[in-house]
Coordinates of C-alpha atoms in Angstrom, one line a residue:
M269 CA 87.8 125.9 64.9
P270 CA 90.1 126.3 67.8
V271 CA 93.5 124.2 67.6
R272 CA 92.4 122.0 70.4
R273 CA 88.9 121.2 69.1
L274 CA 90.3 121.0 65.4
W275 CA 92.8 117.6 66.5
I276 CA 89.8 116.4 68.3
A277 CA 88.0 116.4 65.1
L278 CA 90.6 115.2 63.5
F279 CA 91.2 112.2 65.7
A280 CA 87.1 111.8 65.4
L281 CA 87.8 110.5 61.9
C282 CA 89.5 107.7 62.8
V283 CA 87.5 105.9 65.2
T284 CA 85.2 103.0 64.2
A285 CA 81.7 104.5 63.2
P286 CA 79.1 103.7 65.8
P287 CA 76.2 101.6 65.2
A288 CA 73.0 102.6 63.3
A289 CA 71.1 102.6 66.4
A290 CA 72.9 104.4 69.7
D291 CA 71.0 101.6 71.9
D292 CA 73.3 99.2 70.4
R293 CA 76.4 100.5 71.9
P294 CA 76.9 100.5 75.7
N295 CA 76.7 102.6 78.4
I296 CA 79.6 102.6 80.5
L297 CA 79.8 103.7 84.4
W298 CA 83.6 104.1 85.8
I299 CA 83.7 104.4 89.6
T300 CA 86.9 105.5 91.0
S301 CA 87.9 105.8 94.7
E302 CA 91.2 107.4 96.0
D303 CA 94.1 106.2 97.9
N304 CA 93.2 102.9 98.9
G305 CA 94.7 99.5 98.3
P306 CA 92.4 96.3 98.4
F307 CA 91.2 96.9 101.7
L308 CA 87.5 95.4 100.7
G309 CA 85.6 92.4 101.8
C310 CA 85.5 90.7 98.6
Y311 CA 89.5 90.8 98.8
G312 CA 89.7 88.8 101.8
D313 CA 89.9 91.9 104.2
P314 CA 88.3 90.4 107.4
L315 CA 88.1 94.2 109.1
A316 CA 86.4 95.7 106.0
V317 CA 82.8 96.4 105.8
T318 CA 82.1 97.1 101.9
P319 CA 78.8 95.5 101.0
N320 CA 78.2 97.3 97.8
L321 CA 81.9 96.5 96.4
D322 CA 81.6 93.0 97.6
G323 CA 78.3 92.8 95.7
L324 CA 79.6 94.3 92.5
A325 CA 82.3 91.8 92.7
A326 CA 79.7 88.7 93.3
R327 CA 78.0 90.0 89.7
G328 CA 81.3 90.4 88.3
T329 CA 85.1 89.9 88.3
R330 CA 87.7 91.3 90.8
Y331 CA 91.3 91.6 89.1
T332 CA 94.3 90.7 91.6
N333 CA 97.2 91.7 89.5
F334 CA 96.1 95.9 88.7
F335 CA 98.6 98.6 89.1
A336 CA 98.7 102.4 89.2
N337 CA 101.8 103.3 87.2
A338 CA 102.0 106.0 89.6
P339 CA 101.6 105.8 93.3
V340 CA 100.2 109.2 93.4
C341 CA 97.1 110.9 92.0
A342 CA 97.8 113.6 89.5
V343 CA 100.5 111.8 88.0
A344 CA 98.2 108.5 87.5
R345 CA 95.2 110.4 86.4
S346 CA 97.7 112.0 84.0
T347 CA 98.5 108.4 82.4
W348 CA 94.8 107.5 82.2
F349 CA 93.5 110.4 80.8
L350 CA 95.9 110.9 78.0
G351 CA 96.4 107.0 77.7
M352 CA 100.1 107.4 77.6
P353 CA 102.7 106.6 80.4
A354 CA 103.2 110.3 82.7
V355 CA 107.2 110.0 81.9
T356 CA 106.1 110.1 78.2
T357 CA 104.3 113.2 78.1
G358 CA 106.5 115.2 80.8
T359 CA 103.5 115.0 83.3
H360 CA 105.5 112.7 85.9
H361 CA 106.3 115.3 88.4
M362 CA 103.1 116.0 91.2
R363 CA 101.2 118.7 90.2
S364 CA 103.4 120.4 87.7
K365 CA 101.2 121.6 85.1
Y366 CA 103.6 121.4 82.2
R367 CA 101.9 121.5 78.9
V368 CA 101.6 118.5 76.6
P369 CA 101.0 118.2 72.6
E370 CA 97.2 119.1 71.7
S371 CA 97.8 115.8 69.5
C372 CA 97.5 114.1 72.5
V373 CA 93.8 113.9 72.8
P374 CA 92.4 112.6 75.9
Y375 CA 90.3 109.8 75.7
A376 CA 87.4 111.1 77.2
A377 CA 87.4 113.8 74.3
L378 CA 87.3 110.6 71.5
I379 CA 84.1 109.3 73.1
R380 CA 82.5 112.3 73.0
E381 CA 83.1 112.6 69.5
A382 CA 81.7 109.5 68.6
G383 CA 78.3 110.5 70.4
Y384 CA 78.7 109.7 74.0
F385 CA 77.5 111.9 76.6
V386 CA 80.4 111.9 78.8
T387 CA 80.5 113.3 82.2
N388 CA 82.7 113.6 84.9
N389 CA 81.8 113.9 88.8
S390 CA 84.1 115.5 89.5
K391 CA 87.8 115.6 89.9
T392 CA 90.0 116.3 87.2
D393 CA 93.6 116.9 88.6
Y394 CA 95.5 116.0 84.9
N395 CA 98.8 117.5 85.8
T396 CA 98.7 119.6 82.8
R397 CA 97.3 122.8 81.5
T398 CA 96.7 121.7 78.2
Y399 CA 93.5 120.0 79.0
G400 CA 90.6 119.9 81.5
A401 CA 86.9 120.2 82.6
A402 CA 86.3 121.4 78.8
V403 CA 86.5 117.8 77.4
W404 CA 83.6 116.8 79.4
D405 CA 79.9 117.3 78.4
Q406 CA 79.6 117.9 82.1
C407 CA 82.4 118.3 84.6
G408 CA 81.6 119.0 88.2
P409 CA 79.5 118.1 91.5
R410 CA 76.3 118.0 89.6
A411 CA 77.9 116.2 86.4
H412 CA 75.1 112.8 85.7
F413 CA 74.6 110.8 82.9
K414 CA 70.8 111.3 83.8
N415 CA 71.4 114.6 82.1
R416 CA 71.7 113.2 78.5
K417 CA 69.4 113.4 75.6
P418 CA 66.9 110.4 75.3
G419 CA 68.5 107.5 74.1
Q420 CA 72.2 109.0 73.9
P421 CA 74.6 106.4 75.6
F422 CA 76.8 107.7 78.5
F423 CA 80.4 107.5 79.7
A424 CA 80.3 108.6 83.2
V425 CA 83.0 109.1 85.8
F426 CA 82.0 109.4 89.4
N427 CA 85.0 109.6 91.9
T428 CA 84.4 109.6 95.5
T429 CA 87.2 111.4 98.0
R430 CA 86.1 109.7 101.4
S431 CA 89.1 107.3 101.2
H432 CA 91.9 109.9 100.8
E433 CA 94.4 110.4 103.2
S434 CA 93.5 113.4 104.6
S435 CA 90.3 111.4 105.9
I436 CA 92.7 110.2 108.8
F437 CA 94.3 113.5 109.4
P438 CA 93.5 115.1 113.0
G439 CA 90.0 116.0 113.7
R440 CA 88.8 115.6 110.0
N441 CA 87.5 112.3 109.9
E442 CA 85.3 112.7 113.1
K443 CA 83.6 116.1 111.2
R444 CA 82.7 114.6 107.9
K445 CA 79.3 113.1 107.6
G446 CA 78.8 109.3 108.6
A447 CA 82.1 109.2 110.2
P448 CA 81.8 107.4 113.8
K449 CA 82.7 109.1 116.8
V450 CA 84.6 105.9 118.1
P451 CA 86.0 103.9 115.1
R452 CA 84.4 100.5 114.5
V453 CA 87.3 98.3 114.4
A454 CA 88.8 97.7 117.9
A455 CA 92.4 98.6 118.4
E456 CA 93.6 94.9 119.4
D457 CA 92.3 93.8 115.9
I458 CA 94.8 95.9 113.8
V459 CA 97.6 94.3 112.8
V460 CA 100.3 96.9 111.6
P461 CA 102.5 96.1 108.3
P462 CA 106.1 95.1 110.3
Y463 CA 108.0 98.1 108.7
Q464 CA 105.7 100.5 110.9
V465 CA 105.9 100.9 114.8
A466 CA 102.8 99.9 116.3
T467 CA 102.3 103.0 118.2
D468 CA 98.8 104.1 119.7
E469 CA 98.7 106.9 116.9
V470 CA 99.4 104.6 113.8
V471 CA 96.9 101.8 115.1
M472 CA 94.4 104.8 115.2
D473 CA 95.1 106.1 111.8
H474 CA 94.3 102.7 110.8
R475 CA 90.9 102.5 112.3
R476 CA 90.0 105.4 111.0
Y477 CA 90.9 104.4 107.5
Y478 CA 88.7 101.3 107.7
D479 CA 85.5 103.8 108.6
S480 CA 86.8 105.6 105.4
M481 CA 86.5 102.7 103.4
T482 CA 83.1 101.9 104.5
I483 CA 81.5 105.6 103.7
M484 CA 83.4 105.1 100.3
D485 CA 81.4 102.2 99.8
E486 CA 78.4 103.6 100.7
Q487 CA 78.7 106.6 98.3
V488 CA 79.6 103.7 95.5
G489 CA 76.2 102.0 96.5
Q490 CA 74.2 105.3 95.7
V491 CA 75.8 105.7 92.2
L492 CA 74.8 102.0 91.8
A493 CA 71.3 102.8 93.0
D494 CA 71.0 105.9 90.7
L495 CA 72.0 103.5 87.7
E496 CA 69.3 100.9 89.0
A497 CA 66.7 103.9 89.2
S498 CA 67.6 105.0 85.6
G499 CA 66.7 101.7 84.0
E500 CA 69.6 101.5 82.4
A501 CA 71.5 98.9 84.7
D502 CA 71.0 96.5 82.1
N503 CA 72.8 98.7 79.1
T504 CA 75.7 99.5 81.0
I505 CA 79.2 97.9 81.8
I506 CA 80.6 99.0 85.5
L507 CA 84.1 99.7 86.7
Y508 CA 85.6 100.1 89.8
N509 CA 89.0 101.0 90.8
S510 CA 91.2 103.4 93.0
D511 CA 93.4 105.8 92.0
H512 CA 96.7 104.6 93.8
G513 CA 97.7 102.9 96.9
G514 CA 97.7 104.2 100.3
V515 CA 97.4 105.6 103.2
T516 CA 100.0 105.0 106.1
L517 CA 103.5 104.9 106.3
R518 CA 105.1 103.4 102.9
S519 CA 102.4 103.1 100.9
K520 CA 101.2 106.2 98.6
R521 CA 104.3 107.6 96.9
Y522 CA 106.2 104.6 96.9
L523 CA 106.3 101.6 94.0
Y524 CA 105.7 98.9 96.7
D525 CA 102.4 96.9 96.1
S526 CA 101.3 99.1 99.1
G527 CA 101.4 101.9 96.7
T528 CA 100.7 100.6 93.7
R529 CA 98.8 97.2 93.8
V530 CA 95.0 98.5 93.8
P531 CA 91.5 97.2 93.4
L532 CA 89.7 96.6 90.3
I533 CA 86.3 95.4 89.8
V534 CA 84.3 94.7 86.4
A535 CA 80.6 93.9 85.8
F536 CA 78.5 93.3 82.7
P537 CA 75.1 93.0 82.1
E538 CA 73.7 90.1 80.8
K539 CA 73.3 91.7 77.1
Y540 CA 76.9 92.0 77.1
K541 CA 78.1 88.7 79.0
D542 CA 80.3 87.3 76.1
W543 CA 82.4 90.4 76.2
A544 CA 83.3 89.5 79.9
P545 CA 86.5 88.5 81.2
G546 CA 84.6 85.7 83.2
E547 CA 81.5 84.5 85.2
P548 CA 80.2 86.2 87.9
G549 CA 82.1 86.0 91.2
S550 CA 85.1 85.4 89.2
V551 CA 88.7 86.4 89.8
S552 CA 91.4 87.4 87.3
T553 CA 94.9 87.0 87.7
R554 CA 95.7 89.0 84.5
L555 CA 98.3 91.5 84.6
T556 CA 96.5 95.0 84.0
Q557 CA 97.6 98.4 84.6
F558 CA 96.3 101.8 84.6
L559 CA 98.0 102.5 80.7
D560 CA 95.2 99.9 79.8
M561 CA 92.4 101.7 81.2
P562 CA 92.1 104.3 78.1
R563 CA 92.4 101.9 75.5
T564 CA 90.1 99.5 76.8
I565 CA 87.1 102.0 77.3
L566 CA 87.3 103.3 73.9
A567 CA 87.2 99.7 72.5
L568 CA 83.9 99.0 74.6
A569 CA 82.6 102.2 73.0
G570 CA 83.3 100.7 69.4
I571 CA 86.2 103.3 69.0
D572 CA 89.8 102.0 67.7
P573 CA 92.2 103.4 70.3
P574 CA 95.0 105.4 68.5
D575 CA 98.3 104.1 68.4
R576 CA 100.1 106.6 70.6
M577 CA 98.0 105.0 73.4
T578 CA 100.3 102.0 74.6
G579 CA 98.2 100.5 76.8
R580 CA 96.6 96.9 76.3
V581 CA 92.8 96.2 75.7
F582 CA 91.9 93.7 78.3
L583 CA 87.8 93.6 77.8
G584 CA 85.1 93.6 75.1
P585 CA 85.1 91.3 72.3
D586 CA 88.6 91.3 71.5
P587 CA 91.2 91.9 73.9
E588 CA 94.7 91.7 73.5
A589 CA 97.3 89.5 74.9
E590 CA 98.6 90.9 78.2
P591 CA 101.7 92.2 79.1
E592 CA 104.7 90.4 80.8
T593 CA 105.6 93.3 83.2
V594 CA 104.3 96.7 83.7
L595 CA 106.4 99.9 84.2
L596 CA 106.0 101.8 87.7
F597 CA 107.7 105.4 88.0
S598 CA 107.8 108.1 90.5
N599 CA 109.6 111.3 90.5
R600 CA 109.1 114.6 92.4
F601 CA 106.2 114.4 95.2
D602 CA 105.2 118.1 95.9
E603 CA 108.5 119.5 97.5
S604 CA 110.2 116.2 97.8
P605 CA 112.4 115.4 94.5
D606 CA 113.6 111.9 93.8
M607 CA 113.5 109.4 91.0
T608 CA 112.8 105.8 91.0
R609 CA 111.3 103.4 88.4
G610 CA 110.3 99.9 88.9
V611 CA 108.5 96.9 86.9
T612 CA 106.5 93.8 88.3
D613 CA 104.8 90.9 86.7
G614 CA 102.6 90.6 89.3
R615 CA 105.0 88.5 91.5
W616 CA 108.4 89.4 91.1
K617 CA 108.9 93.4 91.7
Y618 CA 111.8 95.0 90.7
I619 CA 113.1 98.7 91.8
R620 CA 115.8 101.1 90.8
N621 CA 116.5 104.2 93.0
Y622 CA 118.5 106.7 91.0
E623 CA 119.4 108.7 93.7
S624 CA 120.3 106.2 96.1
D625 CA 121.5 109.3 98.6
R626 CA 118.0 110.2 99.7
T627 CA 116.6 108.6 102.3
R628 CA 113.3 106.8 101.5
F629 CA 111.6 109.0 104.0
Q630 CA 110.7 111.8 101.4
M631 CA 110.0 114.3 104.2
L632 CA 106.8 116.0 102.9
T633 CA 105.2 118.1 104.9
Y634 CA 101.3 116.7 103.5
P635 CA 101.4 113.0 105.0
R636 CA 103.2 114.3 108.3
T637 CA 99.7 115.2 109.1
Q638 CA 99.0 112.0 110.0
L639 CA 99.3 111.4 113.8
G640 CA 100.8 107.9 112.9
Q641 CA 103.7 109.2 111.0
Q642 CA 104.8 112.0 113.4
S643 CA 104.8 109.4 116.1
Q644 CA 106.7 106.8 114.2
L645 CA 109.7 109.5 113.2
R646 CA 109.4 110.3 117.1
E647 CA 110.5 106.4 117.9
Y648 CA 113.1 106.3 115.5
L649 CA 114.9 109.7 116.5
A650 CA 114.3 108.1 120.2
G651 CA 116.0 104.9 118.7
R652 CA 113.2 102.4 119.8
T653 CA 112.6 101.2 116.3
N654 CA 114.3 97.9 115.0
D655 CA 116.4 97.4 112.0
L656 CA 113.3 97.2 109.5
Q657 CA 111.9 100.2 110.8
S658 CA 114.7 102.3 110.8
A659 CA 115.6 101.7 107.4
F660 CA 112.8 103.9 106.6
Y661 CA 114.7 106.8 107.6
Q662 CA 118.0 106.0 106.3
D663 CA 119.2 105.9 102.3
Q664 CA 117.4 103.9 100.1
P665 CA 119.4 101.2 98.3
F666 CA 120.2 101.5 94.5
E667 CA 118.2 98.2 93.7
E668 CA 115.2 96.5 95.3
L669 CA 114.2 93.0 94.5
Y670 CA 111.4 91.4 96.2
D671 CA 108.9 88.1 95.4
T672 CA 105.8 89.6 96.5
E673 CA 104.4 85.9 96.8
A674 CA 106.8 84.9 99.5
D675 CA 107.0 88.4 100.7
P676 CA 104.2 90.5 100.5
H677 CA 105.3 93.3 102.5
E678 CA 108.6 93.8 100.3
I679 CA 111.1 93.7 103.2
K680 CA 113.3 91.3 102.4
N681 CA 115.2 92.8 99.4
L682 CA 117.1 89.8 97.3
V683 CA 119.5 92.1 95.4
G684 CA 122.8 90.1 96.2
D685 CA 121.1 86.6 96.8
P686 CA 122.4 84.1 94.5
G687 CA 119.3 82.0 94.0
S688 CA 117.8 85.3 92.4
A689 CA 120.5 86.5 90.2
A690 CA 118.6 85.5 87.0
K691 CA 115.6 87.2 87.9
L692 CA 117.3 90.5 88.9
D693 CA 119.5 90.2 85.5
E694 CA 116.3 89.6 83.6
L695 CA 114.1 92.2 85.4
R696 CA 116.9 95.0 84.8
A697 CA 117.0 94.7 81.1
D698 CA 113.2 94.4 81.2
L699 CA 113.0 97.8 83.0
D700 CA 115.9 99.6 80.6
A701 CA 113.5 98.2 77.7
H702 CA 110.3 99.9 79.1
L703 CA 112.5 103.3 79.8
V704 CA 113.6 103.0 76.0
A705 CA 109.9 102.3 75.0
V706 CA 108.3 105.2 76.8
H707 CA 111.0 107.9 76.2
D708 CA 111.2 108.4 80.0
L709 CA 111.4 112.2 80.3
G710 CA 112.0 111.6 83.8
F711 CA 115.7 111.5 83.0
L712 CA 115.0 115.3 82.6
P713 CA 116.5 117.7 85.1
E714 CA 113.0 119.5 86.3
T715 CA 115.0 122.9 86.0
L716 CA 115.5 122.9 82.3
M717 CA 111.7 121.3 82.1
E718 CA 110.4 124.5 83.7
E719 CA 112.6 126.6 81.4
I720 CA 111.1 124.8 78.5
N721 CA 108.0 125.0 79.4
L722 CA 108.2 128.6 80.3
A723 CA 109.8 129.4 76.7
G724 CA 106.0 128.8 75.6
G725 CA 107.7 126.9 72.3
E726 CA 107.7 123.6 72.0
T727 CA 106.4 121.2 74.8
I728 CA 108.7 119.4 76.7
H729 CA 107.8 116.0 74.9
D730 CA 108.5 117.5 71.4
W731 CA 111.6 119.1 72.4
A732 CA 112.7 115.9 73.8
Q733 CA 112.4 113.9 70.8
S734 CA 115.4 115.1 69.1
P735 CA 118.1 113.0 70.0
R736 CA 120.6 116.0 70.2
N737 CA 118.7 117.6 73.3
F738 CA 117.7 114.4 74.8
P739 CA 120.3 111.2 74.0
L740 CA 118.5 108.6 76.0
D741 CA 120.8 106.0 75.6
R742 CA 123.8 108.0 76.8
V743 CA 121.6 109.8 79.8
M744 CA 120.3 106.4 81.1
E745 CA 123.6 105.0 80.8
V746 CA 125.4 107.7 83.1
A747 CA 121.9 107.8 85.2
A748 CA 122.5 104.1 86.5
I749 CA 126.3 104.8 87.2
A750 CA 125.3 107.5 89.1
G751 CA 122.9 105.9 91.2
A752 CA 124.9 102.6 91.9
G753 CA 127.4 104.6 93.8
D754 CA 130.4 102.6 93.1
P755 CA 133.6 104.4 93.6
A756 CA 134.8 102.2 90.1
G757 CA 132.3 104.8 88.3
L758 CA 134.3 107.4 89.1
D759 CA 136.1 108.2 86.0
A760 CA 133.1 107.6 83.8
L761 CA 131.2 110.3 86.2
R762 CA 133.9 112.9 85.9
A763 CA 133.9 112.6 81.8
A764 CA 129.8 112.9 82.1
A765 CA 130.0 115.8 84.0
A766 CA 131.7 117.3 81.0
D767 CA 129.7 116.6 78.3
P768 CA 128.1 119.0 76.1
N769 CA 124.6 118.0 77.0
E770 CA 123.2 119.5 80.0
T771 CA 121.3 116.2 81.1
V772 CA 124.3 114.2 80.7
R773 CA 126.4 116.7 82.5
F774 CA 123.6 116.4 85.3
W775 CA 123.6 113.2 86.1
G776 CA 127.3 112.8 86.1
V777 CA 127.8 115.5 88.6
L778 CA 124.6 113.9 90.2
G779 CA 126.8 110.7 90.5
L780 CA 129.5 112.7 92.1
R781 CA 127.2 113.8 94.6
V782 CA 126.0 110.3 95.4
L783 CA 129.6 109.0 95.8
G784 CA 130.0 112.0 98.5
P785 CA 133.8 111.6 99.9
D786 CA 134.5 109.2 97.2
A787 CA 134.2 111.9 94.7
A788 CA 137.1 113.5 96.4
D789 CA 139.4 113.2 93.1
A790 CA 136.6 115.0 91.1
R791 CA 136.8 118.1 93.2
D792 CA 138.5 120.0 90.3
V793 CA 135.5 118.9 88.1
L794 CA 132.9 119.8 90.5
E795 CA 134.3 123.6 91.1
A796 CA 134.3 124.1 87.4
R797 CA 130.7 122.9 87.0
T798 CA 129.6 125.4 89.7
E799 CA 130.1 128.0 86.9
D800 CA 128.2 125.7 84.3
E801 CA 125.5 128.1 82.4
A802 CA 123.0 125.1 83.1
T803 CA 121.2 125.9 86.5
S804 CA 120.4 122.1 86.9
V805 CA 124.1 121.3 86.7
R806 CA 125.1 124.0 89.0
L807 CA 123.0 123.1 91.7
A808 CA 123.9 119.7 91.5
A809 CA 127.5 120.6 91.7
W810 CA 127.2 122.4 94.6
A811 CA 125.2 119.9 96.5
A812 CA 128.0 117.6 95.8
L813 CA 131.0 120.1 97.1
G814 CA 129.0 120.2 100.3
K815 CA 128.9 116.5 100.3
L816 CA 132.9 116.5 100.2
G817 CA 132.8 118.7 103.4
D818 CA 132.6 122.0 101.7
V819 CA 129.1 122.6 103.6
D820 CA 129.2 126.6 104.5
R821 CA 130.5 127.6 101.2
A822 CA 128.0 125.3 99.5
I823 CA 125.0 126.4 101.7
D824 CA 125.8 130.1 101.0
A825 CA 125.7 129.4 97.3
L826 CA 122.6 127.6 97.4
L827 CA 120.9 130.4 99.2
E828 CA 122.2 132.9 96.5
E829 CA 120.9 130.7 93.8
A830 CA 117.1 130.6 95.8
R831 CA 117.2 134.7 96.5
T832 CA 118.2 134.9 92.7
A833 CA 116.2 132.3 91.1
E834 CA 114.5 133.1 87.8
N835 CA 111.3 130.7 88.6
E836 CA 109.6 128.7 91.0
M837 CA 111.8 125.1 90.2
H838 CA 114.8 127.3 90.0
Q839 CA 114.4 127.9 93.7
A840 CA 112.7 124.9 95.0
Y841 CA 115.7 122.6 93.9
A842 CA 118.3 125.3 95.4
L843 CA 116.9 125.1 98.6
D844 CA 116.4 121.0 98.4
G845 CA 119.9 121.3 98.1
V846 CA 120.3 123.0 101.2
K847 CA 118.0 120.5 102.4
L848 CA 119.9 117.6 101.4
L849 CA 123.1 118.7 103.1
D850 CA 121.2 118.5 106.3
A851 CA 122.2 122.4 106.8
P852 CA 123.1 123.7 110.5
E853 CA 119.9 125.4 111.5
A854 CA 121.4 128.1 113.3
Y855 CA 123.7 128.7 110.6
T856 CA 120.3 129.3 107.8
R857 CA 117.2 129.9 109.8
D858 CA 117.4 133.8 109.7
E859 CA 118.8 133.7 106.0
I860 CA 116.2 131.3 104.8
A861 CA 113.3 133.2 106.3
A862 CA 114.7 136.5 104.6
I863 CA 114.1 134.8 101.1
K864 CA 111.2 135.7 99.5
T865 CA 110.0 132.2 98.5
R866 CA 106.9 130.7 96.3
G867 CA 105.1 127.4 95.5
Y868 CA 107.4 124.6 96.5
G869 CA 110.0 127.1 97.3
E870 CA 108.3 128.0 100.4
R871 CA 107.2 124.8 101.1
I872 CA 110.8 123.6 101.6
S873 CA 111.9 127.1 103.4
K874 CA 109.3 126.0 106.0
L875 CA 110.7 122.8 107.0
L876 CA 114.5 124.4 106.7
Q877 CA 113.1 127.1 109.2
M878 CA 112.0 124.2 111.4
G879 CA 115.3 122.0 111.3
A880 CA 113.8 119.7 109.6
T881 CA 116.1 118.0 107.1
M882 CA 116.4 114.5 105.8
R883 CA 118.6 113.1 108.5
R884 CA 118.1 115.6 111.4
P885 CA 114.6 116.2 111.5
G886 CA 114.7 118.3 114.4
D887 CA 113.3 118.1 117.8
S888 CA 109.4 119.1 116.3
V889 CA 108.2 116.4 114.1
A890 CA 104.8 118.4 113.7
P891 CA 104.6 119.9 110.0
P892 CA 104.8 123.7 109.6
K893 CA 101.2 125.6 109.6
W894 CA 100.1 126.9 106.2
K895 CA 98.5 130.2 105.5

């Protein structure tokens, strides 16, 4: 028996035995959509036309404090697929495909082993190459619960992509089936968030998005109609949610509520009404998260969730106590590295930006396909944005604190407000406790992760369990000093930069990079680290020296690292260092074009060739054309 199947079989022995009659177990239908916050009529959006989801909410319960732990699809899906935070398994970088331990059996495999017919129609995107479509009985556009054996209970996932951010890209929306040639919502009815600029293009993006939501709702209606036609509606528990927020500026890929607070609707048939969280049409304020979904679905199927799944069961006969806060996380998004962590209790939100010398603007090519995002960047470059709108293109603060009840757009940072000091201290400590509890692998430099993964031995997760390899407490201490950007931390960063452990050295050097000119007294340390055996440390040291004014020499070294890179991440992070230094376009264009790039290195290379860096986006703000 293959190793993977053996592990699945071993875990199956630990599940609760199903009832003697399969009919006693409920079917479970899970409908997911993409990239949308609660832009639904049942959530009070006056512009939404979503009758099918509104009807589902009328006979079920909608949740108002449901959060995606990560604000991007592959990372969020990895979290719910494995029932563990992506930062625990090492799947926290967007589309990284790193291996995970085969003992981390996906929840769908456990349901399948318990006798359910499990289907996925049809997105996988689990951010790891260890597991994929093989865990399902059927996975693809034709996967359907109707294909099960007679009397067999089913667990079926249906994912609609219609509300994905690409639906508002120019020319795409109008070509998609069902999209109106003229958006349904009038321009004068659109109210853009205060951190966006209300250009014609931005308004049009919002108008198109409401059309996408309506078409998504129609697709949900078709799935619900299939369920009714099957005669199984009276035996089926229904769940609906989106995979994260989105899609316009400062939503998807950000830890603000616009990127992480998402709709969740659950509906129970009469047969299982005692398991429901409330009466039909009720609203739940319970704090819930993606991490809760796998344990909850297993419990509904009569399966004891394995201890490694760390969420809370929130539905069924024995719901568990809700958490006081939930963890939010983000790291590299495609070609844009960063590290941000947050916690929320549903009202208060605390965010910590560990790379505080990066702008909020992530300089990603994909979302800049939106005409609205292009137009807002033009407005900023032309000096026509106010302080709030301009802040998106400037360095992010180390810490952010928001009262989302009083400030739903999260635009008033309460760090430094005396009246919020106690809440700030509370959430700081709470975040630290979360990071320790999940054994956060996001602190590992990704070049090191790539080296571990390519070696083909231990997974990143297993390698990092050794305190010698990954001394988390020490790393967290240094990373917090690094992100704070306080010159008072210079001596501590100097010491960390000489530490025997690569990850500690990396954060020590990165902290000197964040300090910029204030790290002048540590030049000798940085010079020594340019000869470091660790790729992550060398690259960070050259970027730090460049920020001390040694730009030409640093760029020469980083380009040489990119030319001779041993793997894709080595190359990508070398070129990211050039981008971070705001390289003079004339100096680097030809040299960068001559480098043989691949993967994310190619994406950054294209950005640099068009003069698009973090602080000097260049005259053209249109994204490069990809092959």
